[in-house]
């Protein structure tokens, strides 16, 4: 093989590796990015350790009394409604909708599925395959781990979301989950013939997984959700501030210059490690820049939400954002995956701002979540002894807000909000 061809292939390989790393970093949430950088710093003598523990704890402490912190949606939305809101941004066969709906209703408050697939299929008068497809859709929702049928599956789903599908780790989960729970790195090391340092690192990573992901969709346990950025109003305009842990700075060891005076092999090794840091810095800059552009566009498109709340959400899709920013849809999807922002209305997943639209009689579209918010507000304001019927709600939506939808849609949305019928509300009953 000619030397020039070897050089070209070597350059192509390096470019491919850089691209793979850039894509990987783009889709990592801030906390996982810190973990990843920590692992790389252990392998690169030129990288100083990255630690934002103080800043993270300060953030948690300063928001501990904030009612909205940790809420993925406004407080009136249950876990079940929040999961359904996410479905509006996804594409799936229409015939799966009632099956997915039933599956979401079959989750307990910790996010675990409490029904066997066979029972699910029978209850929905469908095939086992469709029940499995519906489960796959539910398990694709955030936070990762939702729809699990056991603790092992819950953790596996979260590890998969982190792009960790190591056979050794999966075997450990299946065979000796108790060793992880008891921090028994010695047993793991001996049984699987791995270094104890690696066993400890795996235990630490697994312990970052939340055993009850459904709790992340409530007002409690908010300290598990750390947003990438805060959106706030300053001098009449909405501003974005990225938290340090979401846009980390990689510092190079001060001894680098001195080390370059050593032997040739050491110098070449250090130069290669320095290039790795440069590639890493570029990937982090790209991640921050892409995410900032997306959030900025969301602020522009959903400005009425930031000013007035959920009832003013507008339809917005991944494709719209991709077209305006001139990037691929998959890039937008990776960039917002499992990432949250702090707003005046709570800590929200970025996916929350992507909403399908329902066409009105005037030709305009309105986000389904905004319509549900109006329904919720009407019912909250009703006279308890004379609750509003679905037909009355339908009429009021048209008269008061210009929203025209069918009565059966009111009934569907009310059910998704877990609000009983007017008759049951009058009696004080539940769904």
Short mmCIF file of C-alpha atoms in Angstrom, two decimals, residues 172-429:
data_model
loop_
_atom_site.label_atom_id
_atom_site.label_comp_id
_atom_site.label_asym_id
_atom_site.label_seq_id
_atom_site.Cartn_x
_atom_site.Cartn_y
_atom_site.Cartn_z
CA UNK A 172 -23.92 -8.43 36.23
CA UNK A 173 -27.41 -6.90 36.33
CA UNK A 174 -29.04 -10.25 35.58
CA UNK A 175 -26.93 -12.37 37.90
CA UNK A 176 -25.76 -10.30 40.88
CA UNK A 177 -27.75 -7.12 41.37
CA UNK A 178 -27.21 -7.50 45.15
CA UNK A 179 -23.45 -6.90 44.72
CA UNK A 180 -24.22 -3.47 43.28
CA UNK A 181 -26.64 -2.68 46.12
CA UNK A 182 -24.01 -3.63 48.75
CA UNK A 183 -21.04 -1.98 46.95
CA UNK A 184 -19.33 -5.38 46.79
CA UNK A 185 -16.66 -4.45 44.23
CA UNK A 186 -14.37 -7.26 45.49
CA UNK A 187 -16.96 -9.93 44.65
CA UNK A 188 -17.59 -8.40 41.21
CA UNK A 189 -13.86 -8.18 40.53
CA UNK A 190 -13.22 -11.78 41.56
CA UNK A 191 -16.25 -13.35 39.86
CA UNK A 192 -15.90 -11.52 36.52
CA UNK A 193 -12.10 -11.27 36.50
CA UNK A 194 -12.00 -7.47 36.17
CA UNK A 195 -9.94 -4.89 38.01
CA UNK A 196 -11.58 -3.69 41.22
CA UNK A 197 -11.23 -0.09 40.02
CA UNK A 198 -13.49 -0.91 37.07
CA UNK A 199 -15.94 -2.69 39.35
CA UNK A 200 -16.14 0.42 41.56
CA UNK A 201 -16.68 2.65 38.51
CA UNK A 202 -19.54 0.42 37.33
CA UNK A 203 -21.18 0.45 40.77
CA UNK A 204 -20.94 4.26 40.84
CA UNK A 205 -22.48 4.55 37.37
CA UNK A 206 -25.33 2.19 38.22
CA UNK A 207 -26.07 4.00 41.45
CA UNK A 208 -26.69 7.16 39.42
CA UNK A 209 -29.69 5.35 37.95
CA UNK A 210 -32.99 6.21 39.62
CA UNK A 211 -34.76 3.11 41.03
CA UNK A 212 -38.17 4.85 40.82
CA UNK A 213 -38.20 7.00 37.64
CA UNK A 214 -41.89 7.81 38.00
CA UNK A 215 -41.02 9.96 41.02
CA UNK A 216 -39.09 12.28 38.70
CA UNK A 217 -42.41 13.27 37.17
CA UNK A 218 -43.79 14.61 40.44
CA UNK A 219 -43.09 17.52 42.72
CA UNK A 220 -40.94 15.45 45.07
CA UNK A 221 -37.31 14.30 44.70
CA UNK A 222 -36.55 17.33 42.57
CA UNK A 223 -32.84 17.14 43.37
CA UNK A 224 -32.50 14.33 40.82
CA UNK A 225 -33.28 16.73 37.97
CA UNK A 226 -30.52 19.18 37.13
CA UNK A 227 -31.26 21.46 34.15
CA UNK A 228 -28.79 22.36 31.40
CA UNK A 229 -29.74 26.01 31.36
CA UNK A 230 -31.99 28.64 32.90
CA UNK A 231 -34.30 30.86 30.87
CA UNK A 232 -35.10 34.19 32.48
CA UNK A 233 -36.25 37.67 31.53
CA UNK A 234 -33.79 40.54 31.72
CA UNK A 235 -34.33 44.07 30.46
CA UNK A 236 -37.46 43.02 28.60
CA UNK A 237 -35.98 40.06 26.70
CA UNK A 238 -35.62 36.36 27.44
CA UNK A 239 -32.05 35.24 28.13
CA UNK A 240 -30.38 31.80 28.29
CA UNK A 241 -27.68 30.99 30.82
CA UNK A 242 -25.96 27.62 30.63
CA UNK A 243 -24.94 26.11 33.94
CA UNK A 244 -21.24 25.27 34.32
CA UNK A 245 -21.88 21.52 34.44
CA UNK A 246 -23.68 21.69 31.06
CA UNK A 247 -20.85 23.57 29.33
CA UNK A 248 -17.75 22.33 31.18
CA UNK A 249 -14.31 23.82 30.64
CA UNK A 250 -11.45 21.38 30.06
CA UNK A 251 -8.23 22.59 31.60
CA UNK A 252 -4.82 21.35 30.47
CA UNK A 253 -2.27 20.29 33.07
CA UNK A 254 0.20 23.12 33.81
CA UNK A 255 3.08 20.67 33.54
CA UNK A 256 2.45 20.04 29.82
CA UNK A 257 5.17 22.42 28.59
CA UNK A 258 7.79 20.85 30.85
CA UNK A 259 6.83 17.31 29.83
CA UNK A 260 7.47 18.10 26.16
CA UNK A 261 11.20 18.31 26.88
CA UNK A 262 11.31 14.57 27.63
CA UNK A 263 12.23 11.77 25.19
CA UNK A 264 10.74 11.55 21.71
CA UNK A 265 8.25 8.73 22.44
CA UNK A 266 6.86 10.56 25.48
CA UNK A 267 6.60 13.80 23.49
CA UNK A 268 4.69 12.08 20.65
CA UNK A 269 2.39 10.42 23.19
CA UNK A 270 1.64 13.75 24.89
CA UNK A 271 1.05 15.52 21.57
CA UNK A 272 -1.52 12.85 20.68
CA UNK A 273 -3.22 13.32 24.07
CA UNK A 274 -3.22 17.10 23.51
CA UNK A 275 -4.96 16.62 20.14
CA UNK A 276 -7.57 14.46 21.85
CA UNK A 277 -8.32 17.33 24.23
CA UNK A 278 -8.64 19.76 21.32
CA UNK A 279 -11.15 17.44 19.61
CA UNK A 280 -13.02 17.14 22.93
CA UNK A 281 -13.15 20.91 23.37
CA UNK A 282 -14.54 21.32 19.86
CA UNK A 283 -17.21 18.66 20.52
CA UNK A 284 -18.31 20.37 23.75
CA UNK A 285 -18.42 23.76 21.99
CA UNK A 286 -20.56 22.22 19.23
CA UNK A 287 -22.89 20.68 21.81
CA UNK A 288 -23.33 23.99 23.63
CA UNK A 289 -23.77 25.98 20.42
CA UNK A 290 -26.33 23.55 18.96
CA UNK A 291 -28.33 23.37 22.18
CA UNK A 292 -28.28 27.15 22.56
CA UNK A 293 -29.58 27.65 19.00
CA UNK A 294 -32.41 25.17 19.62
CA UNK A 295 -33.40 26.75 22.95
CA UNK A 296 -33.25 30.22 21.40
CA UNK A 297 -35.59 29.11 18.63
CA UNK A 298 -37.96 27.55 21.18
CA UNK A 299 -38.03 30.86 23.07
CA UNK A 300 -38.92 32.69 19.85
CA UNK A 301 -41.57 30.18 18.76
CA UNK A 302 -43.06 29.66 22.24
CA UNK A 303 -42.71 33.23 23.54
CA UNK A 304 -46.36 33.29 24.65
CA UNK A 305 -45.71 30.26 26.86
CA UNK A 306 -42.82 31.98 28.65
CA UNK A 307 -44.94 35.08 29.13
CA UNK A 308 -48.27 33.51 30.06
CA UNK A 309 -47.95 29.77 30.76
CA UNK A 310 -48.86 26.33 29.31
CA UNK A 311 -52.23 27.35 27.91
CA UNK A 312 -50.34 29.45 25.37
CA UNK A 313 -48.14 26.69 23.97
CA UNK A 314 -48.08 26.55 20.18
CA UNK A 315 -47.55 23.62 17.80
CA UNK A 316 -43.85 23.06 17.09
CA UNK A 317 -42.04 20.07 15.58
CA UNK A 318 -38.48 18.76 15.33
CA UNK A 319 -38.65 19.25 11.57
CA UNK A 320 -39.54 22.96 11.89
CA UNK A 321 -36.54 23.56 14.16
CA UNK A 322 -34.24 21.54 11.89
CA UNK A 323 -35.31 23.44 8.78
CA UNK A 324 -34.85 26.86 10.36
CA UNK A 325 -31.44 26.00 11.81
CA UNK A 326 -30.41 24.14 8.64
CA UNK A 327 -29.45 20.99 10.54
CA UNK A 328 -30.70 17.41 10.38
CA UNK A 329 -33.78 16.32 12.36
CA UNK A 330 -31.69 13.62 14.05
CA UNK A 331 -29.26 16.31 15.28
CA UNK A 332 -32.10 18.20 16.96
CA UNK A 333 -33.43 14.96 18.45
CA UNK A 334 -30.00 14.03 19.88
CA UNK A 335 -29.36 17.53 21.19
CA UNK A 336 -32.55 17.72 23.26
CA UNK A 337 -32.56 14.09 24.45
CA UNK A 338 -33.08 13.87 28.24
CA UNK A 339 -32.23 17.55 28.71
CA UNK A 340 -34.12 20.02 30.87
CA UNK A 341 -34.35 23.78 31.27
CA UNK A 342 -35.31 25.91 34.27
CA UNK A 343 -38.19 28.28 33.47
CA UNK A 344 -40.59 30.45 35.46
CA UNK A 345 -43.08 27.58 35.04
CA UNK A 346 -40.87 24.82 36.39
CA UNK A 347 -38.03 22.57 35.28
CA UNK A 348 -39.19 21.22 31.93
CA UNK A 349 -37.80 18.69 29.45
CA UNK A 350 -36.96 20.47 26.21
CA UNK A 351 -39.23 17.96 24.46
CA UNK A 352 -42.15 19.54 26.33
CA UNK A 353 -42.00 22.51 23.95
CA UNK A 354 -42.53 20.28 20.90
CA UNK A 355 -46.25 19.95 20.43
CA UNK A 356 -48.49 18.64 17.68
CA UNK A 357 -51.28 20.98 16.60
CA UNK A 358 -55.06 20.62 16.37
CA UNK A 359 -56.48 22.59 13.44
CA UNK A 360 -59.22 25.08 14.32
CA UNK A 361 -62.12 26.23 12.16
CA UNK A 362 -60.23 29.43 11.33
CA UNK A 363 -57.39 27.37 9.87
CA UNK A 364 -55.00 28.04 12.74
CA UNK A 365 -53.46 25.27 14.84
CA UNK A 366 -53.39 25.04 18.62
CA UNK A 367 -51.24 22.77 20.78
CA UNK A 368 -53.12 19.91 22.43
CA UNK A 369 -51.50 20.72 25.80
CA UNK A 370 -52.82 24.29 25.58
CA UNK A 371 -56.36 23.00 25.01
CA UNK A 372 -56.04 20.63 27.97
CA UNK A 373 -54.84 23.51 30.13
CA UNK A 374 -58.00 25.46 29.22
CA UNK A 375 -60.16 22.43 30.07
CA UNK A 376 -58.37 22.07 33.40
CA UNK A 377 -58.87 25.76 34.24
CA UNK A 378 -62.57 25.68 33.36
CA UNK A 379 -63.14 22.68 35.61
CA UNK A 380 -61.09 24.22 38.43
CA UNK A 381 -63.26 27.34 38.30
CA UNK A 382 -66.62 25.52 38.12
CA UNK A 383 -69.18 25.64 40.91
CA UNK A 384 -68.71 22.38 42.84
CA UNK A 385 -72.45 21.77 43.17
CA UNK A 386 -73.00 22.42 39.43
CA UNK A 387 -70.00 20.91 37.61
CA UNK A 388 -69.62 21.54 33.88
CA UNK A 389 -70.67 18.80 31.48
CA UNK A 390 -68.43 17.92 28.54
CA UNK A 391 -70.95 19.58 26.24
CA UNK A 392 -70.82 22.80 28.30
CA UNK A 393 -67.01 22.75 28.30
CA UNK A 394 -67.12 22.28 24.54
CA UNK A 395 -69.37 25.33 24.17
CA UNK A 396 -67.32 27.49 26.57
CA UNK A 397 -64.07 26.67 24.76
CA UNK A 398 -65.61 27.90 21.52
CA UNK A 399 -67.27 31.00 22.99
CA UNK A 400 -64.50 32.12 25.37
CA UNK A 401 -61.34 31.06 23.54
CA UNK A 402 -62.34 30.34 19.93
CA UNK A 403 -61.36 26.68 20.35
CA UNK A 404 -63.63 24.32 18.44
CA UNK A 405 -63.22 20.61 19.16
CA UNK A 406 -65.61 17.66 19.39
CA UNK A 407 -67.23 16.63 22.67
CA UNK A 408 -65.60 13.19 22.42
CA UNK A 409 -62.21 14.97 22.34
CA UNK A 410 -63.15 16.81 25.55
CA UNK A 411 -63.98 13.45 27.12
CA UNK A 412 -60.67 11.98 25.92
CA UNK A 413 -58.59 14.91 27.23
CA UNK A 414 -60.48 14.96 30.53
CA UNK A 415 -59.72 11.26 30.93
CA UNK A 416 -56.03 11.86 30.18
CA UNK A 417 -56.04 14.59 32.83
CA UNK A 418 -57.61 12.02 35.18
CA UNK A 419 -60.60 14.27 35.84
CA UNK A 420 -63.89 12.43 36.54
CA UNK A 421 -67.11 13.10 34.64
CA UNK A 422 -69.38 15.93 35.81
CA UNK A 423 -71.69 13.41 37.49
CA UNK A 424 -68.83 11.88 39.48
CA UNK A 425 -67.38 15.31 40.31
CA UNK A 426 -70.76 16.31 41.74
CA UNK A 427 -70.73 13.19 43.89
CA UNK A 428 -67.10 13.68 44.78
CA UNK A 429 -66.14 10.48 42.99
#
